[in-house]
mmCIF file of C-alpha atoms and ligand atoms in Angstrom:
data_model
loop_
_atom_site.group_PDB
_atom_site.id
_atom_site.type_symbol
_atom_site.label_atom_id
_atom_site.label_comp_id
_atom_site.label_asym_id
_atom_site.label_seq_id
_atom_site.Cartn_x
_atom_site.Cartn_y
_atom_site.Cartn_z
ATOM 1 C CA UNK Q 1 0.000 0.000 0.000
ATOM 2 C CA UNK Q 2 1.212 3.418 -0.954
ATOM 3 C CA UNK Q 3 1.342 6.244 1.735
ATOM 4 C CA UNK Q 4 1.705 9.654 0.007
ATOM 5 C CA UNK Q 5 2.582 12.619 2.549
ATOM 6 C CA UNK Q 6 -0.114 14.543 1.001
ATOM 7 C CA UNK Q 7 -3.133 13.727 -2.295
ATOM 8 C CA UNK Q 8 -4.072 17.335 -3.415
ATOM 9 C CA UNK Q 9 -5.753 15.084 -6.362
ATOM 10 C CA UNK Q 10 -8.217 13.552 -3.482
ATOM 11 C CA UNK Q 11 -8.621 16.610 -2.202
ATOM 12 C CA UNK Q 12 -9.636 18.745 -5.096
ATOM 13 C CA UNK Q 13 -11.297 16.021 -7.544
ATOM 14 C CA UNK Q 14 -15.020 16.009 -5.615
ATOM 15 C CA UNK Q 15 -14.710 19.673 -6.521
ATOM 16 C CA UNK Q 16 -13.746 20.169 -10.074
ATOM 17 C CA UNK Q 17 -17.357 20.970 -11.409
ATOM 18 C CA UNK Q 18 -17.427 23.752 -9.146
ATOM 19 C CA UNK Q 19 -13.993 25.088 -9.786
ATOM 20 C CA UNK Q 20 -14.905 25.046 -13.825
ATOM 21 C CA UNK Q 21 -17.902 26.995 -13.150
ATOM 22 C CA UNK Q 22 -15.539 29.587 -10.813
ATOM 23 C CA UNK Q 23 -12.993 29.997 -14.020
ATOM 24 C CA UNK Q 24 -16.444 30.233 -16.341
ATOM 25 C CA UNK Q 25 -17.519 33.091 -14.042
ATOM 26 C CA UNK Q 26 -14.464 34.973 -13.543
ATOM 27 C CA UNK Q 27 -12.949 34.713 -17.468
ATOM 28 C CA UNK Q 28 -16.404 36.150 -18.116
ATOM 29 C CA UNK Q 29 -16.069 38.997 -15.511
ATOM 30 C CA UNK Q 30 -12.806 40.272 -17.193
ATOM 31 C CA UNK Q 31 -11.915 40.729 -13.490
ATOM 32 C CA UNK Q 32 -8.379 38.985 -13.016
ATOM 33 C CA UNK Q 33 -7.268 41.119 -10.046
ATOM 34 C CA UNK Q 34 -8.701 41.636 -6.579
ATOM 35 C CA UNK Q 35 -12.351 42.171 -7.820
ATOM 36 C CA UNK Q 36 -15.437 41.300 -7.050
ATOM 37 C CA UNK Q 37 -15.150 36.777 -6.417
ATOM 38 C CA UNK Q 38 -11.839 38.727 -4.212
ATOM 39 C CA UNK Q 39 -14.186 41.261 -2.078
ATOM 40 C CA UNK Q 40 -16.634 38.131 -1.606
ATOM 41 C CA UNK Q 41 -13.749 36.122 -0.619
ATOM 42 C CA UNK Q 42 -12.598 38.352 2.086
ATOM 43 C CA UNK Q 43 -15.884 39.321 3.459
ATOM 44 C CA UNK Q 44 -16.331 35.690 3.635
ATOM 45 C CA UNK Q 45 -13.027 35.334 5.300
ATOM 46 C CA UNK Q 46 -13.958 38.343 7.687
ATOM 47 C CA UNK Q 47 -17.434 36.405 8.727
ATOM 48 C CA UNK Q 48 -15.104 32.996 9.367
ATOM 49 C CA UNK Q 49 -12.833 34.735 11.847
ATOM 50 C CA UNK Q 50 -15.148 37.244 13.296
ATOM 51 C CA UNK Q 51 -13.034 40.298 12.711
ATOM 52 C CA UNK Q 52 -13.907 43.332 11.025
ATOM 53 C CA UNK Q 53 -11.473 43.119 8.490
ATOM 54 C CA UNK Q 54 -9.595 40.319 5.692
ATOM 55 C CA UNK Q 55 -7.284 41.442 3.243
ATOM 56 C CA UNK Q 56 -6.336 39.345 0.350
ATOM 57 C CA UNK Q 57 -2.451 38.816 -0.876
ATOM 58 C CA UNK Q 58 -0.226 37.322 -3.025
ATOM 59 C CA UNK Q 59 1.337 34.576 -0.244
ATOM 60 C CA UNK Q 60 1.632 34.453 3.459
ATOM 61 C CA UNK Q 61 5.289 35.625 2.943
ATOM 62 C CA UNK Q 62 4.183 38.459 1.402
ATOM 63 C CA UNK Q 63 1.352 39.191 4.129
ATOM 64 C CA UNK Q 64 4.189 39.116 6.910
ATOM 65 C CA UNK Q 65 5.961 41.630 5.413
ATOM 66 C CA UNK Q 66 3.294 43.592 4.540
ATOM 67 C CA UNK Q 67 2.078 43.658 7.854
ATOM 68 C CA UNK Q 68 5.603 44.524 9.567
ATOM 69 C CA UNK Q 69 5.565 47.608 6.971
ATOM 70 C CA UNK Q 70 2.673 48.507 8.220
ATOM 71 C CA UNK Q 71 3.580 48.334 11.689
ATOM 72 C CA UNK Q 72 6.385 50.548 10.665
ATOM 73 C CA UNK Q 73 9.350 48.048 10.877
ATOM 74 C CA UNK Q 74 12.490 49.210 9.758
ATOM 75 C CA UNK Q 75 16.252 49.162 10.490
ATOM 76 C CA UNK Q 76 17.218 49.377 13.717
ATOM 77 C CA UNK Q 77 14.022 47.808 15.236
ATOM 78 C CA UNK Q 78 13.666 44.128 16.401
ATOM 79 C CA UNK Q 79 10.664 41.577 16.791
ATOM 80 C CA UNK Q 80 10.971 38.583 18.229
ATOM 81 C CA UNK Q 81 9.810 35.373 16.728
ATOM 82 C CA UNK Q 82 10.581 31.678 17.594
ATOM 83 C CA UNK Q 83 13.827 29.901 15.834
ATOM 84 C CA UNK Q 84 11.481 27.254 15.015
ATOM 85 C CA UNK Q 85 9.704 27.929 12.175
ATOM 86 C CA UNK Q 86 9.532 28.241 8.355
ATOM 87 C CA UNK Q 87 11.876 30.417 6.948
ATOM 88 C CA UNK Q 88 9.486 33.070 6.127
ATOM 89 C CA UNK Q 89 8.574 34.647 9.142
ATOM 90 C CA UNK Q 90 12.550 35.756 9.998
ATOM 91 C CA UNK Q 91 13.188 36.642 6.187
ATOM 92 C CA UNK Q 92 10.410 39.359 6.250
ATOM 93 C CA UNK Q 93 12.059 40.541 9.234
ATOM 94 C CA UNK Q 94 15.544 40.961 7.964
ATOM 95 C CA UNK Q 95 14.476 42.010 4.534
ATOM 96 C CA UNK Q 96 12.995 45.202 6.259
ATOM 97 C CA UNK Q 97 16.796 45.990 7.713
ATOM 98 C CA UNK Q 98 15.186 45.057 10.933
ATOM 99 C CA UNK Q 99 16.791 42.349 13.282
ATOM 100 C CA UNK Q 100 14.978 38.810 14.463
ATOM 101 C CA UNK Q 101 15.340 37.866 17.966
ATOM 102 C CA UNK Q 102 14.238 34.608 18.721
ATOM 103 C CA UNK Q 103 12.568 33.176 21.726
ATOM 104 C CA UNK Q 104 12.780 29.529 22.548
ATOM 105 C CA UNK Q 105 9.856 27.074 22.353
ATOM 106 C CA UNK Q 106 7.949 24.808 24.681
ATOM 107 C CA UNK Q 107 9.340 21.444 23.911
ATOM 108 C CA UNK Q 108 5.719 19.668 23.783
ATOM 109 C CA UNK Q 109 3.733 21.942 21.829
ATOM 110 C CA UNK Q 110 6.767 23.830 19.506
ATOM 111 C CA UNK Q 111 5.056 27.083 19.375
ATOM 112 C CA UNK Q 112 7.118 29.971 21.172
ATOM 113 C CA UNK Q 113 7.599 29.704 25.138
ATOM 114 C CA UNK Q 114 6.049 32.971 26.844
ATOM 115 C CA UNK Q 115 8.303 32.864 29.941
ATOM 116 C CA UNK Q 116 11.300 33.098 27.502
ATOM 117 C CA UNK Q 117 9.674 36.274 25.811
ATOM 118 C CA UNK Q 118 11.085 39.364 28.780
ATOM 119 C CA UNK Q 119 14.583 38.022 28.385
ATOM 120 C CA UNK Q 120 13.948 39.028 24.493
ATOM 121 C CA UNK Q 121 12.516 42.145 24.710
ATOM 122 C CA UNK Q 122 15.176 45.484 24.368
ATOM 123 C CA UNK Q 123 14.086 48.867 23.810
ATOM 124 C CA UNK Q 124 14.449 48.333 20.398
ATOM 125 C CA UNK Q 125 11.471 45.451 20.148
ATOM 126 C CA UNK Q 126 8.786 46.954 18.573
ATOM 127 C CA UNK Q 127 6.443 43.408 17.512
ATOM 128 C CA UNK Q 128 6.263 39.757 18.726
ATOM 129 C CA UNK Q 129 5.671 37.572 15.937
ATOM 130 C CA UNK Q 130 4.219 34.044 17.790
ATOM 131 C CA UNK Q 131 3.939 31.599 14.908
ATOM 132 C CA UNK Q 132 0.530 28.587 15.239
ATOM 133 C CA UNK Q 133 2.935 25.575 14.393
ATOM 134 C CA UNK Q 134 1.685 22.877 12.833
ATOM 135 C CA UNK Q 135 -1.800 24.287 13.699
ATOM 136 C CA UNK Q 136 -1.884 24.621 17.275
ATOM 137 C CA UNK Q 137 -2.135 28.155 18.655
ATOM 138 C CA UNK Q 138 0.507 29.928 20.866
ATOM 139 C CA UNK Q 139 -0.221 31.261 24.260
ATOM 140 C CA UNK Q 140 -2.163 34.191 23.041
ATOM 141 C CA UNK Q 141 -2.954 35.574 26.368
ATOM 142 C CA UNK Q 142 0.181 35.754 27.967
ATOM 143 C CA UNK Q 143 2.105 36.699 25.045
ATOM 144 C CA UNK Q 144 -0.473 39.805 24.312
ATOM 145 C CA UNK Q 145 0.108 40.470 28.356
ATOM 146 C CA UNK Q 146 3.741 40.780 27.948
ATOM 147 C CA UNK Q 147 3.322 42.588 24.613
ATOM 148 C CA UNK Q 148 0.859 45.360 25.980
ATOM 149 C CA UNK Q 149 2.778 46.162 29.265
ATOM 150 C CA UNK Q 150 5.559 46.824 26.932
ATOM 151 C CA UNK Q 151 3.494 48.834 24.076
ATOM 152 C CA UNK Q 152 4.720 46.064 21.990
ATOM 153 C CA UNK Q 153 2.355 45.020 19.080
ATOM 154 C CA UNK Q 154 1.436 41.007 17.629
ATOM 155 C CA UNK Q 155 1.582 40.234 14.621
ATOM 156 C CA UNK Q 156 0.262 36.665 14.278
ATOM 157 C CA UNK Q 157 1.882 33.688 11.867
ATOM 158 C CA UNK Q 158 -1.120 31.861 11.611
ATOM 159 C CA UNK Q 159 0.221 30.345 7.627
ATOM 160 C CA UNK Q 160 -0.336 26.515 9.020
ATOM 161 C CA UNK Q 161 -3.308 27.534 11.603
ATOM 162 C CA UNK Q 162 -6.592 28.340 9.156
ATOM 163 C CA UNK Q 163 -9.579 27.475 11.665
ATOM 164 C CA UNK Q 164 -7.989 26.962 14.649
ATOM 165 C CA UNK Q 165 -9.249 28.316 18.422
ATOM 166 C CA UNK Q 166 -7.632 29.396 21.528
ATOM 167 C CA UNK Q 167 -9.721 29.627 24.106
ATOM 168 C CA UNK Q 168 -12.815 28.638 21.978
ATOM 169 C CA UNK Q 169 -11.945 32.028 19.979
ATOM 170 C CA UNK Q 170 -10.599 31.313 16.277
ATOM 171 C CA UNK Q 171 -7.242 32.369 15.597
ATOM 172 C CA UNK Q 172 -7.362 35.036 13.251
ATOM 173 C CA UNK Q 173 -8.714 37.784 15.617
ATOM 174 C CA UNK Q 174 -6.869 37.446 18.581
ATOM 175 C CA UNK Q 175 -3.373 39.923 18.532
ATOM 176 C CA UNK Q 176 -3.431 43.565 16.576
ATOM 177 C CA UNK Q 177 -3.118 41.501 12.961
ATOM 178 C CA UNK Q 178 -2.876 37.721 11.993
ATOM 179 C CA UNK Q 179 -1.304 36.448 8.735
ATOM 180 C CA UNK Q 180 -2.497 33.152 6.953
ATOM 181 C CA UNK Q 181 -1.150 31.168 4.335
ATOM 182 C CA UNK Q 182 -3.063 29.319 0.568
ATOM 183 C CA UNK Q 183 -0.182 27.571 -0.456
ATOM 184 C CA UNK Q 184 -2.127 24.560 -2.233
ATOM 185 C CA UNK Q 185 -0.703 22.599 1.173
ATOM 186 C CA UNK Q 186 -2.188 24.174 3.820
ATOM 187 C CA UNK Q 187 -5.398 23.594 5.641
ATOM 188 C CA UNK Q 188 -7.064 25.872 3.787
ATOM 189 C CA UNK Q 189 -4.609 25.973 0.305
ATOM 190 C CA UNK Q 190 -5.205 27.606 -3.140
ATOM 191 C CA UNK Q 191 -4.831 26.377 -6.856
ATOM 192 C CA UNK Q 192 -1.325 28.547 -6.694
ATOM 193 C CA UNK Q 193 -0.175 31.423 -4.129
ATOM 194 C CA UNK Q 194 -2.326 33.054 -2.125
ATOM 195 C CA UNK Q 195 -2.335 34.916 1.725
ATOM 196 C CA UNK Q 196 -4.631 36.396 3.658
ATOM 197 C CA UNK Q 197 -4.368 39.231 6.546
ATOM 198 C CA UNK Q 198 -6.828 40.005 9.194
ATOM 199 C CA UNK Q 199 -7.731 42.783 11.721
ATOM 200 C CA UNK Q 200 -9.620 44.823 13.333
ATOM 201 C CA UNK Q 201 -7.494 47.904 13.797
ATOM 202 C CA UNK Q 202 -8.763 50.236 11.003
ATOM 203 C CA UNK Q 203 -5.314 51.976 10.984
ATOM 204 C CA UNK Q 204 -3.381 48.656 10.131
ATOM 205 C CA UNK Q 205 -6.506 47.495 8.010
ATOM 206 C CA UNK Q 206 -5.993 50.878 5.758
ATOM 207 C CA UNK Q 207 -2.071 50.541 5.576
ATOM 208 C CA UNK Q 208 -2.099 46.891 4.882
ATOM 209 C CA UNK Q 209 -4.740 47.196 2.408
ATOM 210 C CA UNK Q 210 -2.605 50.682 0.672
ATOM 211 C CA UNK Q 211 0.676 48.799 0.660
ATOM 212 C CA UNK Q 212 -0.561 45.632 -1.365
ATOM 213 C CA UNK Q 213 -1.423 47.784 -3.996
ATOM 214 C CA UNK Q 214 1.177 50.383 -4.840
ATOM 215 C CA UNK Q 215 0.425 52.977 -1.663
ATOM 216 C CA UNK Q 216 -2.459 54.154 -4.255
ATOM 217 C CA UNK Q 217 -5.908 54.900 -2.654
ATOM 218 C CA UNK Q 218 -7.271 55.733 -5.877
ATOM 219 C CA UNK Q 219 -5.846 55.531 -9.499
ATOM 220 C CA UNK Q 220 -2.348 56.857 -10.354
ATOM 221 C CA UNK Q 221 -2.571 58.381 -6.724
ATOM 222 C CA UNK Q 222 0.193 57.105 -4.305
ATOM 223 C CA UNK Q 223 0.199 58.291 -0.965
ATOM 224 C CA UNK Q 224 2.890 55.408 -0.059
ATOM 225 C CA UNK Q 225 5.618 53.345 -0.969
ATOM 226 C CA UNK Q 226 3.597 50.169 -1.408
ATOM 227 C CA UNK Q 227 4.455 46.907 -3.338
ATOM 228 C CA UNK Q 228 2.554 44.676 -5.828
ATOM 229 C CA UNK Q 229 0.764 41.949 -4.343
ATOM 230 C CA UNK Q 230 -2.678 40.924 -4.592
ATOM 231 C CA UNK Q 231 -4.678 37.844 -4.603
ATOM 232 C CA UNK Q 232 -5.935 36.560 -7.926
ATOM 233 C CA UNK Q 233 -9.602 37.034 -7.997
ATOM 234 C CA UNK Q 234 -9.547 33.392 -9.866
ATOM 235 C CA UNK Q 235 -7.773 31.809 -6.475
ATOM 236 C CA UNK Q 236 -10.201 34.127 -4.451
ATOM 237 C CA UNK Q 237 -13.462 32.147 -6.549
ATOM 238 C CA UNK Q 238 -11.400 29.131 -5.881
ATOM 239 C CA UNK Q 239 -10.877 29.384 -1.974
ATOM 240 C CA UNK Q 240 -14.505 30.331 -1.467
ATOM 241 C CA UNK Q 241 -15.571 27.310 -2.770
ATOM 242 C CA UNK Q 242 -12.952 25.294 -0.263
ATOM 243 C CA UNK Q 243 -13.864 27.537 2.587
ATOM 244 C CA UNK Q 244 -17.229 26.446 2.745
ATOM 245 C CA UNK Q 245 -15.496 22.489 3.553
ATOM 246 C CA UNK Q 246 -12.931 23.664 5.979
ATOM 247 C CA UNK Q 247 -14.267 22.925 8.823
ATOM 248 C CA UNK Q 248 -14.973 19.443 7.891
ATOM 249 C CA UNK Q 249 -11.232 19.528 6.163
ATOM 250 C CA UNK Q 250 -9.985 20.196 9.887
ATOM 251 C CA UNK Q 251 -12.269 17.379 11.470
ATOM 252 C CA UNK Q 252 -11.018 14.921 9.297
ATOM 253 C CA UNK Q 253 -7.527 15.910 10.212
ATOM 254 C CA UNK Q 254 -8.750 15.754 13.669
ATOM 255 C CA UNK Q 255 -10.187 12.144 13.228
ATOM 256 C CA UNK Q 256 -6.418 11.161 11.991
ATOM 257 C CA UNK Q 257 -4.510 12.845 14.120
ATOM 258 C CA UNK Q 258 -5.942 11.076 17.202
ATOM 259 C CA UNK Q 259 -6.563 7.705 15.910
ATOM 260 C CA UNK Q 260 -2.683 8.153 15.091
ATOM 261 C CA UNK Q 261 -2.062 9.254 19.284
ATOM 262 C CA UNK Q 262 -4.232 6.400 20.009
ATOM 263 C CA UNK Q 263 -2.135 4.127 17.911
ATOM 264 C CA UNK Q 264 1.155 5.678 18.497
ATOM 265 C CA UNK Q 265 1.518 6.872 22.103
ATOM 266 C CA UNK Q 266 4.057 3.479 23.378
ATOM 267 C CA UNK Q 267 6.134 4.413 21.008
ATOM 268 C CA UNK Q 268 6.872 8.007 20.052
ATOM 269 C CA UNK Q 269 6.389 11.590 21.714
ATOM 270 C CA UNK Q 270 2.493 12.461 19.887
ATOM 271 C CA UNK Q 271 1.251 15.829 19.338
ATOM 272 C CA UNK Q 272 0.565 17.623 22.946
ATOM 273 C CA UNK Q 273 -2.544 19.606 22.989
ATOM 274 C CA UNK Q 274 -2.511 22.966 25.287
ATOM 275 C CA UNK Q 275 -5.907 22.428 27.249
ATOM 276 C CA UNK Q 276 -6.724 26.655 25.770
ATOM 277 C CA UNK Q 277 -6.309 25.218 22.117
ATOM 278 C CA UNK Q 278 -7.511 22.734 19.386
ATOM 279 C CA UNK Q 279 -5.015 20.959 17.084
ATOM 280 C CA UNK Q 280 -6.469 20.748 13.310
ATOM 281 C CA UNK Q 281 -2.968 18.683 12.796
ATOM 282 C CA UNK Q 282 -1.333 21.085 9.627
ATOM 283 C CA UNK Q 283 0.864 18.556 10.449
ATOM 284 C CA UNK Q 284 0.575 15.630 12.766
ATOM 285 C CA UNK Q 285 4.059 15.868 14.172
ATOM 286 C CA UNK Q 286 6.283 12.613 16.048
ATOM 287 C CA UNK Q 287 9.331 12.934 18.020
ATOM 288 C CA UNK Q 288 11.598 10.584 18.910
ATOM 289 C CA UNK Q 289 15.105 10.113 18.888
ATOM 290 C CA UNK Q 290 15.470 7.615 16.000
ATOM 291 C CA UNK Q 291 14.028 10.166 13.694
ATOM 292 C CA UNK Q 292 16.487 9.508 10.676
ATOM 293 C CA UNK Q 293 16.265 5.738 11.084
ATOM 294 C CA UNK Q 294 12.204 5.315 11.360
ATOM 295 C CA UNK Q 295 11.933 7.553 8.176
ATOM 296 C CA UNK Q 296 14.601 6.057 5.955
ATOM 297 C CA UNK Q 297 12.218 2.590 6.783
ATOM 298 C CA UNK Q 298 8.700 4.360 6.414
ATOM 299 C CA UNK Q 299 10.093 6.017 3.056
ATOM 300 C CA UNK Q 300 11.054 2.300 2.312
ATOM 301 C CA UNK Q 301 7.297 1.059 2.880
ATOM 302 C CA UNK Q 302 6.220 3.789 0.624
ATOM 303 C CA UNK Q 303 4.811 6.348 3.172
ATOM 304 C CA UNK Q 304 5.649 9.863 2.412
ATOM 305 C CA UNK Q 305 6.754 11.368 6.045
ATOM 306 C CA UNK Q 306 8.538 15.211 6.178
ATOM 307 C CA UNK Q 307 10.356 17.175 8.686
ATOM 308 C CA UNK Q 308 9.270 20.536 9.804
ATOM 309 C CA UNK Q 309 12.045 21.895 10.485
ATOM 310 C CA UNK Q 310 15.016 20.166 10.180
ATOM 311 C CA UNK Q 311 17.444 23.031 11.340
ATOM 312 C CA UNK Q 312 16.433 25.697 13.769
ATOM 313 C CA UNK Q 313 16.796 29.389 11.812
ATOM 314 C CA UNK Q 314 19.314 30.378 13.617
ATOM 315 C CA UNK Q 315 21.196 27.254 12.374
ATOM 316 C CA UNK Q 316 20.492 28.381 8.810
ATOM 317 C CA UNK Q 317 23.918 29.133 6.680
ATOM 318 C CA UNK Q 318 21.902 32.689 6.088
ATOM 319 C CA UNK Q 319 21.530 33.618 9.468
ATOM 320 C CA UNK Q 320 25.289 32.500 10.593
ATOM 321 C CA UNK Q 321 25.707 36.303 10.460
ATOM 322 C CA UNK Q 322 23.374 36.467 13.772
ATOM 323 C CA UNK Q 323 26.253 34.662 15.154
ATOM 324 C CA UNK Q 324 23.943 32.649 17.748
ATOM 325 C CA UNK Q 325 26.080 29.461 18.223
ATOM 326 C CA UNK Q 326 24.923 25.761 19.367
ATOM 327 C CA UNK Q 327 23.384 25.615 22.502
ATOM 328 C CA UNK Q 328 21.160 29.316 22.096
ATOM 329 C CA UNK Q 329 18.234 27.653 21.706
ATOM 330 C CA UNK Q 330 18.281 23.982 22.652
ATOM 331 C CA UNK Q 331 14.714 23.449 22.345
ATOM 332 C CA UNK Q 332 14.331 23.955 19.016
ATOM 333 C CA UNK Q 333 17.581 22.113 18.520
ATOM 334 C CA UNK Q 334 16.851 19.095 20.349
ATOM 335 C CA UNK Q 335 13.443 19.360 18.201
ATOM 336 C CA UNK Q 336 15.252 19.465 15.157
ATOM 337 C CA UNK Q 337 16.853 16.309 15.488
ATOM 338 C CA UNK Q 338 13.823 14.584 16.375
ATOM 339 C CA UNK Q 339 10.535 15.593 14.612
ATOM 340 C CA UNK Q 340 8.678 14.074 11.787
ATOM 341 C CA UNK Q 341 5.463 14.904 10.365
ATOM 342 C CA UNK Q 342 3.346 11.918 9.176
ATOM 343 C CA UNK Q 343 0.542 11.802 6.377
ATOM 344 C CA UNK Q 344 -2.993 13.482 7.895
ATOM 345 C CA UNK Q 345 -4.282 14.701 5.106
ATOM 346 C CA UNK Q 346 -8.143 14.840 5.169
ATOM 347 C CA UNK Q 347 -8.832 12.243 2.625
ATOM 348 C CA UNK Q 348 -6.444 9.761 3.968
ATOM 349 C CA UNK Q 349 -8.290 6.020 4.011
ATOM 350 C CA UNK Q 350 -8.651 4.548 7.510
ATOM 351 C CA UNK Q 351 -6.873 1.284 6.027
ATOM 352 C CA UNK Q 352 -3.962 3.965 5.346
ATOM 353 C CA UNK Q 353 -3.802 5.321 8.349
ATOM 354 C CA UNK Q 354 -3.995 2.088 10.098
ATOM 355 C CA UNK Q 355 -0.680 0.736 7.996
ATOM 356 C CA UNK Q 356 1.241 4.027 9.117
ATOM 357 C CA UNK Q 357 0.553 3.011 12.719
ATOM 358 C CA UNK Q 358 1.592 -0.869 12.047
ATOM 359 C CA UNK Q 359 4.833 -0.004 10.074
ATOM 360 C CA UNK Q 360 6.370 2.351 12.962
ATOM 361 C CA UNK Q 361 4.849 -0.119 15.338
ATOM 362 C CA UNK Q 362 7.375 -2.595 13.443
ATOM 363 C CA UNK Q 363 9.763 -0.581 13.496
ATOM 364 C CA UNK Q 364 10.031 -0.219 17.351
ATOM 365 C CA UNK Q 365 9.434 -3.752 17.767
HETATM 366 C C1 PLP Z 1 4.815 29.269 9.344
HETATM 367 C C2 PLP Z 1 4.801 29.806 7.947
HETATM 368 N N1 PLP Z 1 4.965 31.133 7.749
HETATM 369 C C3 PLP Z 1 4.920 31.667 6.522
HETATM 370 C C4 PLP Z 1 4.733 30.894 5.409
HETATM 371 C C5 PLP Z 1 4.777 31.548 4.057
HETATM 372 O O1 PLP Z 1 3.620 31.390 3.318
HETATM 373 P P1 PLP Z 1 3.676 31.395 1.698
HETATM 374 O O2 PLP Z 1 4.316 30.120 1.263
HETATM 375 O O3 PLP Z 1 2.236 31.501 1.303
HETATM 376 O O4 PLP Z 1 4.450 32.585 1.296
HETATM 377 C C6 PLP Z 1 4.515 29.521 5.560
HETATM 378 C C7 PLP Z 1 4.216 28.662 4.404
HETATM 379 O O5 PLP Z 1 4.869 27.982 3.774
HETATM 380 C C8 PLP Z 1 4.585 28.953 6.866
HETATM 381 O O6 PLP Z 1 4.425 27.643 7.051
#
């Protein structure tokens, strides 16, 4: 039987009639950018999340930085992030001259540790940047605590977290702005790129929404200097028509992800869940010290595992510069060594599931 880490075929086929009807509609509408299917998307988006405001983007890269211009992030300033993470939310940072700071994680739940956060902060940190790994939130409420006594703001990496709650309250409204993620991978993924930001400071709402489109409130008018990134109306009539599934998307991810803990717990370090959040399992992510050795025999079986992240960003030849040797952050080192994310994709077959379990099973036996 043949594992595959992810079937975006599976996923999209039950779909396709509805996604030829969206291109029908929009080729038709001559609108390829932003535009109406877009303004429905967001609003859509806006009603989800329960915030006054979604903005539509190119990518969730592209959302980060947007949002850190409109914070006003520039050289000189810092923000502090976790060293765990894509490579995305530190390469906004630095691409605005600014510097990252990173924060250690909790070692069960890989999302940033709050009681590491006041050893971060300088006079020079001007955002915390908590990143929703694998789709679990952070501590929201102590890391907006820490933040306000500070006059810090939060920017939220929510790229891998579409639809899930802290404290029964969806991420997505929960710091000053959130950032998500479309890549055709993610919970909630596109046909291509796509991002999303969302708040309900009208300030930040009016920059954000100025800066993906030139700094121009109105035609061949620029009040800013912006950039070019917008999302495609045609992905925007595309995610709509996912939307409406993704909370059953994240159920069946849920279904997996705990018939996996069930299966799995004598054997490997499963997904902790905070008792303040849900888990829609992004990723279902293992740990265990014979990392290399249980993949190389899953690969071998035909199950398509990954590793999110392999090296911890400060490790990264790109961020030597930082000069933040071994040892910094040994959280997200030791993590590095020792995570693996296994298939729990929602259309993933119960007999599928049930052969991951027996193969690593195997393998420990
Ligand atoms: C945590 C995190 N942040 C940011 C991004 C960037 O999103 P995108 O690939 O849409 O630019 C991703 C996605 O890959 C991510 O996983």
């Amino acid at each position: 039987m043949k594992v595959p880490q992810i079937d975006l075929w599976a996923h999209h086929e039950p779909l396709m009639k509805e996604f030829h009807q969206a291109l029908d509609r929009v080729v038709k509408s001559n609108q390829f950018i932003l535009g109406q299917e877009e303004k429905d998307f967001e609003a859509a988006c806006a009603s989800y999340f329960g915030v006054k405001y979604a903005i539509g983007v190119g990518n969730g890269t592209d959302a980060l930085g947007i949002c850190l211009r409109a914070l006003g992030i520039g050289p000189g300033d810092e923000v502090i992030t976790t060293p765990f993470t894509f490579i995305a939310t530190a390469e906004v940072i630095i691409a605005l001259g600014a510097k990252p700071v990173f924060a250690d994680i909790n070692p069960d739940t890989y999302n940033i540790d709050p009681d590491k956060l006041e050893a971060a902060i300088t006079d020079k940190t001007k955002v915390i940047l908590p990143v929703h790994l694998y789709g679990q939130a952070a501590l929201m409420d102590r890391i907006l605590e820490i933040a306000r006594s500070h006059n810090i703001k939060v920017l939220e990496d929510a790229a891998q977290a579409f639809g899930s709650t802290y404290k029964n309250k969806k991420v997505g409204g929960l710091g000053d702005v959130t950032i998500f993620s479309f890549f055709p991978t993610k919970n909630l993924g596109a046909l291509g790129d796509g991002g999303l930001i969302t708040t309900d400071n009208d300030e930040l709402y009016e920059k954000c929404r100025l800066i993906r489109v030139h700094g121009s409130p109105k035609k061949y008018y620029h009040t800013l200097i912006g950039q070019n990134s917008r999302l495609d109306t045609l992905q925007a009539a595309f995610l709509k028509i996912k939307l409406n599934h993704i909370d059953s998307y994240n159920g069946a991810r849920v279904a997996n992800g705990t018939a996996y803990s069930e299966g799995l717990t004598d054997v490997v370090k499963t997904p902790a869940i905070h008792p303040d959040c849900n888990h829609i399992y992004h990723q279902y992510t293992i740990r265990t010290p014979k990392r290399d050795e249980l993949k190389a025999f899953l690969n071998e079986s035909e199950i398509g595992v990954g590793v999110h992240y392999p090296y911890p960003l400060h490790h990264q030849p790109v961020l030597e510069y930082l000069g933040l040797p071994q040892g910094s952050y040994p959280e997200s080192e030791a993590a590095a060594k020792e995570v693996m994310s296994l298939p729990v994709y929602p259309e993933l077959a119960e007999e599928q599931r049930s052969f991951v379990i027996t193969k690593i099973k195997e393998f420990f036996s």
